Tab-separated table of N, CA and C in Angstrom:
chain	number	residue	atom	x	y	z
A	1	MET	N	-23.604	13.988	40.914
A	1	MET	CA	-22.016	14.386	40.225
A	1	MET	C	-20.669	13.241	40.790
A	2	LYS	N	-21.271	13.984	42.122
A	2	LYS	CA	-20.079	12.111	42.272
A	2	LYS	C	-19.874	10.774	42.379
A	3	ARG	N	-20.988	10.880	42.031
A	3	ARG	CA	-21.715	9.211	41.432
A	3	ARG	C	-20.980	9.082	40.391
A	4	THR	N	-21.490	9.988	39.397
A	4	THR	CA	-20.531	10.283	37.996
A	4	THR	C	-19.158	9.962	37.879
A	5	ILE	N	-18.789	11.451	38.458
A	5	ILE	CA	-17.199	11.235	38.559
A	5	ILE	C	-16.618	10.086	38.913
A	6	LEU	N	-17.203	8.796	40.249
A	6	LEU	CA	-16.816	7.476	40.360
A	6	LEU	C	-17.231	6.407	39.470
A	7	CYS	N	-18.230	6.922	38.440
A	7	CYS	CA	-18.528	5.905	37.872
A	7	CYS	C	-17.438	5.915	36.350
A	8	LEU	N	-17.155	6.960	35.428
A	8	LEU	CA	-15.917	6.999	35.177
A	8	LEU	C	-14.992	6.788	35.353
A	9	GLY	N	-14.148	7.222	36.848
A	9	GLY	CA	-13.309	6.688	36.626
A	9	GLY	C	-12.824	5.074	37.273
A	10	VAL	N	-13.654	4.019	37.375
A	10	VAL	CA	-14.035	2.982	37.372
A	10	VAL	C	-13.555	2.352	35.725
A	11	PHE	N	-15.153	3.075	35.280
A	11	PHE	CA	-14.951	2.349	33.980
A	11	PHE	C	-13.756	2.298	33.336
A	12	GLY	N	-12.569	3.831	33.404
A	12	GLY	CA	-11.794	4.235	32.913
A	12	GLY	C	-10.642	3.396	33.700
A	13	TYR	N	-10.320	2.787	34.721
A	13	TYR	CA	-9.686	1.727	35.005
A	13	TYR	C	-10.113	0.132	34.358
A	14	LEU	N	-10.895	-0.514	34.340
A	14	LEU	CA	-12.240	-0.958	33.619
A	14	LEU	C	-11.173	-1.773	32.336
A	15	VAL	N	-11.090	0.033	31.692
A	15	VAL	CA	-10.836	-0.014	29.805
A	15	VAL	C	-9.322	-0.425	30.101
A	16	GLY	N	-8.466	0.588	30.770
A	16	GLY	CA	-7.167	0.460	31.489
A	16	GLY	C	-6.237	-0.781	31.706
A	17	ILE	N	-7.061	-1.919	32.297
A	17	ILE	CA	-6.463	-3.670	32.278
A	17	ILE	C	-7.844	-4.095	31.397
A	18	VAL	N	-8.615	-4.527	31.052
A	18	VAL	CA	-8.572	-5.146	28.930
A	18	VAL	C	-8.033	-4.652	27.962
A	19	ASN	N	-7.745	-3.658	27.616
A	19	ASN	CA	-6.862	-3.078	26.503
A	19	ASN	C	-5.225	-3.564	27.151
A	20	ALA	N	-4.508	-3.711	28.228
A	20	ALA	CA	-3.523	-4.286	28.626
A	20	ALA	C	-2.724	-5.727	28.456
A	21	ARG	N	-4.115	-6.523	27.745
A	21	ARG	CA	-3.866	-7.776	27.792
A	21	ARG	C	-2.567	-8.904	27.914
A	22	ASP	N	-1.611	-8.231	28.988
A	22	ASP	CA	-0.417	-9.330	29.185
A	22	ASP	C	-1.254	-9.937	30.085
A	23	LEU	N	-1.265	-11.369	29.626
A	23	LEU	CA	-1.739	-12.729	30.080
A	23	LEU	C	-0.360	-13.293	30.552
A	24	GLY	N	1.137	-12.905	30.837
A	24	GLY	CA	1.780	-14.017	30.657
A	24	GLY	C	2.485	-14.548	28.963
A	25	GLN	N	2.318	-13.983	28.442
A	25	GLN	CA	2.241	-14.487	27.241
A	25	GLN	C	3.706	-14.661	26.658
A	26	TRP	N	4.931	-13.375	27.604
A	26	TRP	CA	5.884	-13.400	27.169
A	26	TRP	C	6.911	-13.824	28.098
A	27	ASP	N	5.982	-14.436	28.655
A	27	ASP	CA	6.888	-15.197	29.659
A	27	ASP	C	8.617	-16.262	28.938
A	28	ALA	N	8.041	-17.171	28.285
A	28	ALA	CA	8.525	-18.058	27.607
A	28	ALA	C	9.078	-17.396	25.888
A	29	VAL	N	9.132	-16.395	26.300
A	29	VAL	CA	9.308	-15.810	24.242
A	29	VAL	C	10.826	-15.407	24.142
A	30	ASN	N	11.459	-15.746	23.428
A	30	ASN	CA	13.066	-15.449	23.060
A	30	ASN	C	12.565	-13.422	23.000
A	31	PRO	N	13.369	-13.011	23.553
A	31	PRO	CA	13.538	-11.451	23.992
A	31	PRO	C	13.502	-11.185	22.235
A	32	GLU	N	14.064	-11.521	21.841
A	32	GLU	CA	14.204	-10.380	20.078
A	32	GLU	C	12.720	-10.514	19.618
A	33	VAL	N	12.235	-11.875	19.357
A	33	VAL	CA	10.991	-11.708	19.126
A	33	VAL	C	9.512	-10.946	20.555
A	34	ARG	N	10.363	-10.685	21.407
A	34	ARG	CA	9.481	-10.180	22.406
A	34	ARG	C	9.716	-8.352	22.082
A	35	GLU	N	10.905	-8.125	21.622
A	35	GLU	CA	10.772	-6.889	21.000
A	35	GLU	C	10.411	-6.142	20.127
A	36	TRP	N	10.071	-7.518	19.074
A	36	TRP	CA	9.636	-7.377	17.593
A	36	TRP	C	8.178	-7.236	17.959
A	37	TYR	N	7.580	-7.757	18.626
A	37	TYR	CA	5.928	-7.501	18.691
A	37	TYR	C	5.900	-6.342	19.568
A	38	GLN	N	6.090	-5.867	20.189
A	38	GLN	CA	6.147	-4.669	20.810
A	38	GLN	C	6.807	-3.355	20.251
A	39	ALA	N	7.486	-3.729	19.664
A	39	ALA	CA	7.278	-2.708	18.604
A	39	ALA	C	7.240	-2.133	16.829
A	40	LEU	N	6.209	-3.739	16.918
A	40	LEU	CA	5.176	-2.959	15.210
A	40	LEU	C	4.456	-2.293	15.164
A	41	MET	N	4.432	-1.467	14.517
A	41	MET	CA	3.918	-0.098	14.548
A	41	MET	C	2.745	-0.798	12.889
A	42	GLN	N	1.618	0.112	12.775
A	42	GLN	CA	0.494	-0.348	11.648
A	42	GLN	C	1.015	0.405	10.814
A	43	PRO	N	1.145	0.035	9.429
A	43	PRO	CA	1.288	1.111	8.337
A	43	PRO	C	0.865	1.913	7.549
A	44	ASP	N	-0.316	1.993	7.871
A	44	ASP	CA	-1.213	2.826	7.863
A	44	ASP	C	-1.479	4.000	9.228
A	45	VAL	N	-1.391	3.770	10.306
A	45	VAL	CA	-0.972	4.297	11.667
A	45	VAL	C	0.207	4.643	12.165
A	46	PRO	N	1.431	4.531	12.018
A	46	PRO	CA	2.528	4.768	12.552
A	46	PRO	C	3.024	4.468	13.645
A	47	ASN	N	2.272	5.661	14.144
A	47	ASN	CA	2.268	5.854	16.359
A	47	ASN	C	0.734	4.983	16.451
A	48	ALA	N	0.460	3.964	16.542
A	48	ALA	CA	-0.304	2.615	16.337
A	48	ALA	C	-0.174	1.602	16.043
A	49	SER	N	0.192	0.798	18.027
A	49	SER	CA	1.124	-0.570	17.643
A	49	SER	C	0.189	-1.772	16.484
A	50	CYS	N	0.164	-2.725	15.846
A	50	CYS	CA	-0.311	-3.545	15.533
A	50	CYS	C	-0.393	-4.442	16.447
A	51	CYS	N	-0.494	-4.627	17.705
A	51	CYS	CA	-1.153	-4.984	19.347
A	51	CYS	C	0.191	-6.249	19.449
A	52	GLY	N	-0.311	-7.182	20.058
A	52	GLY	CA	0.689	-7.864	20.627
A	52	GLY	C	0.700	-9.498	20.332
A	53	GLU	N	1.287	-10.207	20.460
A	53	GLU	CA	1.176	-11.766	20.286
A	53	GLU	C	-0.409	-12.501	20.843
A	54	ALA	N	-0.803	-11.325	21.708
A	54	ALA	CA	-2.130	-12.129	21.829
A	54	ALA	C	-3.124	-11.910	20.610
A	55	ASP	N	-3.427	-10.821	19.642
A	55	ASP	CA	-3.951	-10.420	18.584
A	55	ASP	C	-3.201	-10.844	17.629
A	56	ALA	N	-1.495	-11.532	17.678
A	56	ALA	CA	-0.859	-12.388	16.286
A	56	ALA	C	-1.563	-13.671	15.817
A	57	TYR	N	-2.031	-14.054	14.915
A	57	TYR	CA	-1.881	-15.423	14.268
A	57	TYR	C	-1.289	-15.490	13.542
A	58	TRP	N	-0.731	-17.307	13.269
A	58	TRP	CA	0.092	-17.509	11.704
A	58	TRP	C	-0.504	-17.641	10.736
A	59	ALA	N	-0.326	-16.767	9.512
A	59	ALA	CA	-0.937	-16.806	8.700
A	59	ALA	C	0.408	-17.325	6.687
A	60	ASP	N	0.757	-18.695	6.880
A	60	ASP	CA	1.620	-18.551	6.053
A	60	ASP	C	1.179	-18.611	5.094
A	61	ASP	N	0.460	-18.698	4.844
A	61	ASP	CA	-0.348	-19.419	2.994
A	61	ASP	C	-0.890	-17.700	3.120
A	62	VAL	N	0.060	-16.785	1.819
A	62	VAL	CA	-0.402	-15.784	1.139
A	62	VAL	C	-0.953	-15.972	-0.074
A	63	HIS	N	-1.714	-15.345	-1.080
A	63	HIS	CA	-2.320	-15.237	-2.312
A	63	HIS	C	-3.199	-13.752	-2.151
A	64	VAL	N	-2.656	-13.962	-4.014
A	64	VAL	CA	-4.164	-12.417	-4.571
A	64	VAL	C	-4.797	-13.112	-5.336
A	65	ARG	N	-6.151	-12.183	-5.100
A	65	ARG	CA	-7.867	-12.259	-5.910
A	65	ARG	C	-7.706	-11.527	-6.569
A	66	ASP	N	-8.183	-11.536	-7.350
A	66	ASP	CA	-9.062	-9.809	-7.858
A	66	ASP	C	-7.929	-9.093	-7.660
A	67	GLY	N	-6.911	-8.439	-7.376
A	67	GLY	CA	-6.478	-7.473	-7.049
A	67	GLY	C	-6.317	-7.459	-5.400
A	68	LYS	N	-6.991	-8.401	-4.571
A	68	LYS	CA	-6.599	-7.908	-2.888
A	68	LYS	C	-5.940	-9.667	-2.659
A	69	THR	N	-5.310	-9.103	-1.529
A	69	THR	CA	-4.859	-9.889	-0.959
A	69	THR	C	-5.458	-10.673	0.075
A	70	PHE	N	-5.413	-12.856	0.489
A	70	PHE	CA	-6.256	-12.735	0.969
A	70	PHE	C	-4.790	-13.638	1.725
A	71	VAL	N	-5.233	-14.146	3.213
A	71	VAL	CA	-4.042	-15.071	3.833
A	71	VAL	C	-5.026	-15.895	4.720
A	72	THR	N	-3.848	-17.144	4.703
A	72	THR	CA	-5.231	-18.247	5.563
A	72	THR	C	-4.458	-18.794	6.690
A	73	ILE	N	-5.153	-18.651	7.922
A	73	ILE	CA	-4.371	-18.922	8.775
A	73	ILE	C	-3.930	-20.677	8.828
A	74	THR	N	-2.854	-20.468	9.561
A	74	THR	CA	-2.345	-21.857	9.691
A	74	THR	C	-1.700	-22.673	11.325
A	75	ASP	N	-2.174	-21.606	12.112
A	75	ASP	CA	-1.557	-21.698	13.425
A	75	ASP	C	-2.332	-22.021	14.251
A	76	ASP	N	-1.348	-23.594	15.000
A	76	ASP	CA	-2.113	-24.699	15.788
A	76	ASP	C	-2.097	-24.253	16.855
A	77	ARG	N	-1.343	-22.583	17.452
A	77	ARG	CA	-0.324	-23.167	18.955
A	77	ARG	C	-2.106	-22.454	19.487
A	78	PRO	N	-2.156	-23.402	20.571
A	78	PRO	CA	-3.453	-22.669	21.803
A	78	PRO	C	-3.520	-21.760	22.397
A	79	ASP	N	-4.725	-21.526	22.365
A	79	ASP	CA	-5.385	-20.158	21.850
A	79	ASP	C	-5.598	-19.650	23.671
A	80	GLU	N	-5.844	-20.442	24.787
A	80	GLU	CA	-5.685	-19.673	26.080
A	80	GLU	C	-4.422	-18.966	26.582
A	81	PRO	N	-3.115	-20.077	26.506
A	81	PRO	CA	-2.348	-18.824	27.010
A	81	PRO	C	-1.880	-17.712	26.437
A	82	ARG	N	-2.333	-18.010	25.205
A	82	ARG	CA	-2.419	-16.016	24.510
A	82	ARG	C	-3.865	-15.257	24.731
A	83	GLY	N	-4.561	-15.976	25.692
A	83	GLY	CA	-5.701	-15.088	25.379
A	83	GLY	C	-6.571	-14.443	24.478
A	84	ARG	N	-6.421	-15.002	23.351
A	84	ARG	CA	-7.089	-14.998	22.056
A	84	ARG	C	-7.606	-15.653	22.120
A	85	PRO	N	-9.136	-15.247	20.745
A	85	PRO	CA	-10.361	-15.858	20.847
A	85	PRO	C	-9.657	-16.728	19.279
A	86	HIS	N	-10.721	-18.282	19.494
A	86	HIS	CA	-10.104	-19.395	18.560
A	86	HIS	C	-10.917	-18.653	17.206
A	87	VAL	N	-9.330	-18.887	15.899
A	87	VAL	CA	-9.475	-18.920	14.518
A	87	VAL	C	-9.334	-19.864	13.734
A	88	ASP	N	-10.257	-21.026	13.986
A	88	ASP	CA	-9.886	-21.977	12.099
A	88	ASP	C	-8.768	-22.324	12.015
A	89	ILE	N	-8.162	-23.197	11.668
A	89	ILE	CA	-7.218	-23.256	11.062
A	89	ILE	C	-7.740	-23.198	9.527
A	90	GLY	N	-7.497	-22.665	8.504
A	90	GLY	CA	-8.119	-22.495	7.220
A	90	GLY	C	-8.729	-21.097	6.571
A	91	THR	N	-9.091	-20.840	7.817
A	91	THR	CA	-9.800	-19.602	7.534
A	91	THR	C	-8.824	-18.772	6.466
A	92	GLU	N	-9.798	-18.018	6.032
A	92	GLU	CA	-9.566	-17.049	5.185
A	92	GLU	C	-9.276	-15.728	5.257
A	93	ILE	N	-8.811	-15.213	5.472
A	93	ILE	CA	-8.711	-13.053	5.890
A	93	ILE	C	-8.328	-12.476	5.444
A	94	GLU	N	-9.385	-10.973	4.356
A	94	GLU	CA	-9.030	-10.817	3.434
A	94	GLU	C	-7.881	-9.530	4.314
A	95	ILE	N	-6.633	-9.368	4.006
A	95	ILE	CA	-5.759	-7.765	4.568
A	95	ILE	C	-5.927	-6.738	3.201
A	96	PRO	N	-6.741	-5.536	4.205
A	96	PRO	CA	-6.718	-4.546	3.042
A	96	PRO	C	-4.907	-3.611	2.640
A	97	ASN	N	-4.982	-3.352	1.900
A	97	ASN	CA	-3.140	-3.056	1.474
A	97	ASN	C	-3.159	-2.344	1.966
A	98	ASN	N	-3.693	-1.053	2.744
A	98	ASN	CA	-2.689	-0.488	3.654
A	98	ASN	C	-2.491	-0.977	4.819
A	99	LYS	N	-2.889	-2.228	4.976
A	99	LYS	CA	-2.289	-3.111	6.276
A	99	LYS	C	-1.268	-4.168	5.902
A	100	LEU	N	-1.310	-3.570	5.074
A	100	LEU	CA	0.173	-4.594	4.200
A	100	LEU	C	1.666	-3.992	4.888
A	101	LYS	N	2.528	-4.447	5.646
A	101	LYS	CA	3.447	-4.095	6.300
A	101	LYS	C	4.654	-4.805	5.875
A	102	TRP	N	5.356	-3.664	4.828
A	102	TRP	CA	6.587	-4.906	4.623
A	102	TRP	C	8.026	-3.651	4.560
A	103	ASP	N	8.299	-3.002	5.432
A	103	ASP	CA	8.944	-2.253	6.307
A	103	ASP	C	10.126	-2.637	6.897
A	104	ARG	N	9.127	-4.613	7.540
A	104	ARG	CA	10.353	-4.547	8.887
A	104	ARG	C	10.460	-6.253	9.008
A	105	SER	N	11.291	-6.111	9.206
A	105	SER	CA	12.062	-8.169	8.950
A	105	SER	C	11.207	-9.182	10.366
A	106	ASN	N	11.182	-9.912	9.714
A	106	ASN	CA	9.745	-11.010	11.127
A	106	ASN	C	10.570	-11.750	11.470
A	107	PRO	N	11.267	-12.087	12.612
A	107	PRO	CA	12.288	-12.574	13.040
A	107	PRO	C	10.790	-14.412	13.554
A	108	THR	N	9.466	-14.203	13.384
A	108	THR	CA	9.145	-15.283	14.041
A	108	THR	C	9.214	-16.698	12.747
A	109	GLY	N	9.738	-17.061	11.931
A	109	GLY	CA	8.870	-17.961	10.546
A	109	GLY	C	7.731	-18.472	10.213
A	110	HIS	N	7.305	-17.005	10.678
A	110	HIS	CA	5.620	-17.323	9.655
A	110	HIS	C	5.616	-15.663	9.873
A	111	GLY	N	4.221	-15.608	8.528
A	111	GLY	CA	3.447	-15.064	8.191
A	111	GLY	C	3.371	-14.404	9.216
A	112	ILE	N	2.071	-13.227	10.043
A	112	ILE	CA	1.187	-13.207	10.780
A	112	ILE	C	0.809	-12.044	10.847
A	113	VAL	N	-0.565	-12.304	10.716
A	113	VAL	CA	-1.834	-11.287	11.042
A	113	VAL	C	-2.157	-11.238	12.622
A	114	PHE	N	-2.483	-9.561	12.605
A	114	PHE	CA	-2.817	-8.809	14.049
A	114	PHE	C	-4.234	-8.938	13.661
A	115	LEU	N	-5.013	-9.909	14.628
A	115	LEU	CA	-6.685	-9.688	14.724
A	115	LEU	C	-7.051	-8.885	15.752
A	116	SER	N	-8.436	-8.027	15.601
A	116	SER	CA	-8.950	-8.177	16.942
A	116	SER	C	-10.289	-8.415	16.968
A	117	ARG	N	-10.590	-8.791	17.999
A	117	ARG	CA	-11.819	-9.707	18.318
A	117	ARG	C	-12.930	-10.544	17.461
A	118	ASN	N	-13.108	-8.707	17.211
A	118	ASN	CA	-13.908	-8.654	15.840
A	118	ASN	C	-13.572	-9.064	14.495
A	119	ARG	N	-12.211	-9.403	14.562
A	119	ARG	CA	-11.536	-10.171	13.264
A	119	ARG	C	-10.691	-8.736	12.389
A	120	TYR	N	-11.234	-7.492	12.297
A	120	TYR	CA	-10.762	-6.140	12.193
A	120	TYR	C	-9.213	-6.288	11.775
A	121	VAL	N	-8.804	-6.507	10.367
A	121	VAL	CA	-7.035	-6.268	10.640
A	121	VAL	C	-6.424	-5.160	10.844
A	122	PHE	N	-5.604	-5.336	11.895
A	122	PHE	CA	-4.988	-3.784	13.006
A	122	PHE	C	-3.173	-4.362	11.357
A	123	CYS	N	-2.142	-5.466	10.559
A	123	CYS	CA	-1.336	-5.465	10.374
A	123	CYS	C	-1.438	-6.943	9.764
A	124	TYR	N	-0.291	-6.825	8.596
A	124	TYR	CA	0.086	-8.154	8.000
A	124	TYR	C	1.566	-8.222	7.589
A	125	VAL	N	2.381	-8.872	8.289
A	125	VAL	CA	3.623	-8.814	8.606
A	125	VAL	C	4.210	-10.311	7.712
A	126	GLN	N	5.248	-10.164	6.621
A	126	GLN	CA	5.121	-11.963	5.744
A	126	GLN	C	6.437	-12.288	6.895
A	127	PRO	N	6.804	-13.415	6.315
A	127	PRO	CA	7.493	-14.178	6.678
A	127	PRO	C	9.121	-13.989	6.487
A	128	GLY	N	10.034	-13.569	6.884
A	128	GLY	CA	10.924	-12.655	6.386
A	128	GLY	C	11.293	-11.464	5.924
A	129	GLY	N	11.295	-11.097	4.950
A	129	GLY	CA	11.203	-10.081	5.085
A	129	GLY	C	12.897	-9.179	4.678
A	130	VAL	N	12.690	-7.315	5.313
A	130	VAL	CA	13.913	-6.707	5.171
A	130	VAL	C	14.929	-7.012	5.425
């Protein structure tokens, strides 16, 4: 019993570390942009974060085909400082309609798609905005 509790405690601690993903990526970021990333919530799950810069890729090319929205990755920034997996420039990502975020302005000057490591789309925010 004690071994099970200890294992669960260690597992919970490690999960907390993995999910945090603060790798210093905010050190040189404009405070306004940092706050924007940190306050951005998923359009279909308003109490869940879109995640942060470690999950964000520039995707400035947006197009609709057969009623579906697609973005093309245009991000040429290095992945290692952001702690994110590499996604090749030119990779096309389908954005589910419920992940299109149109209710926030975007101070980055780029369309941003937030992806999980499995390329699940958390959010897509168009450049500019309201």
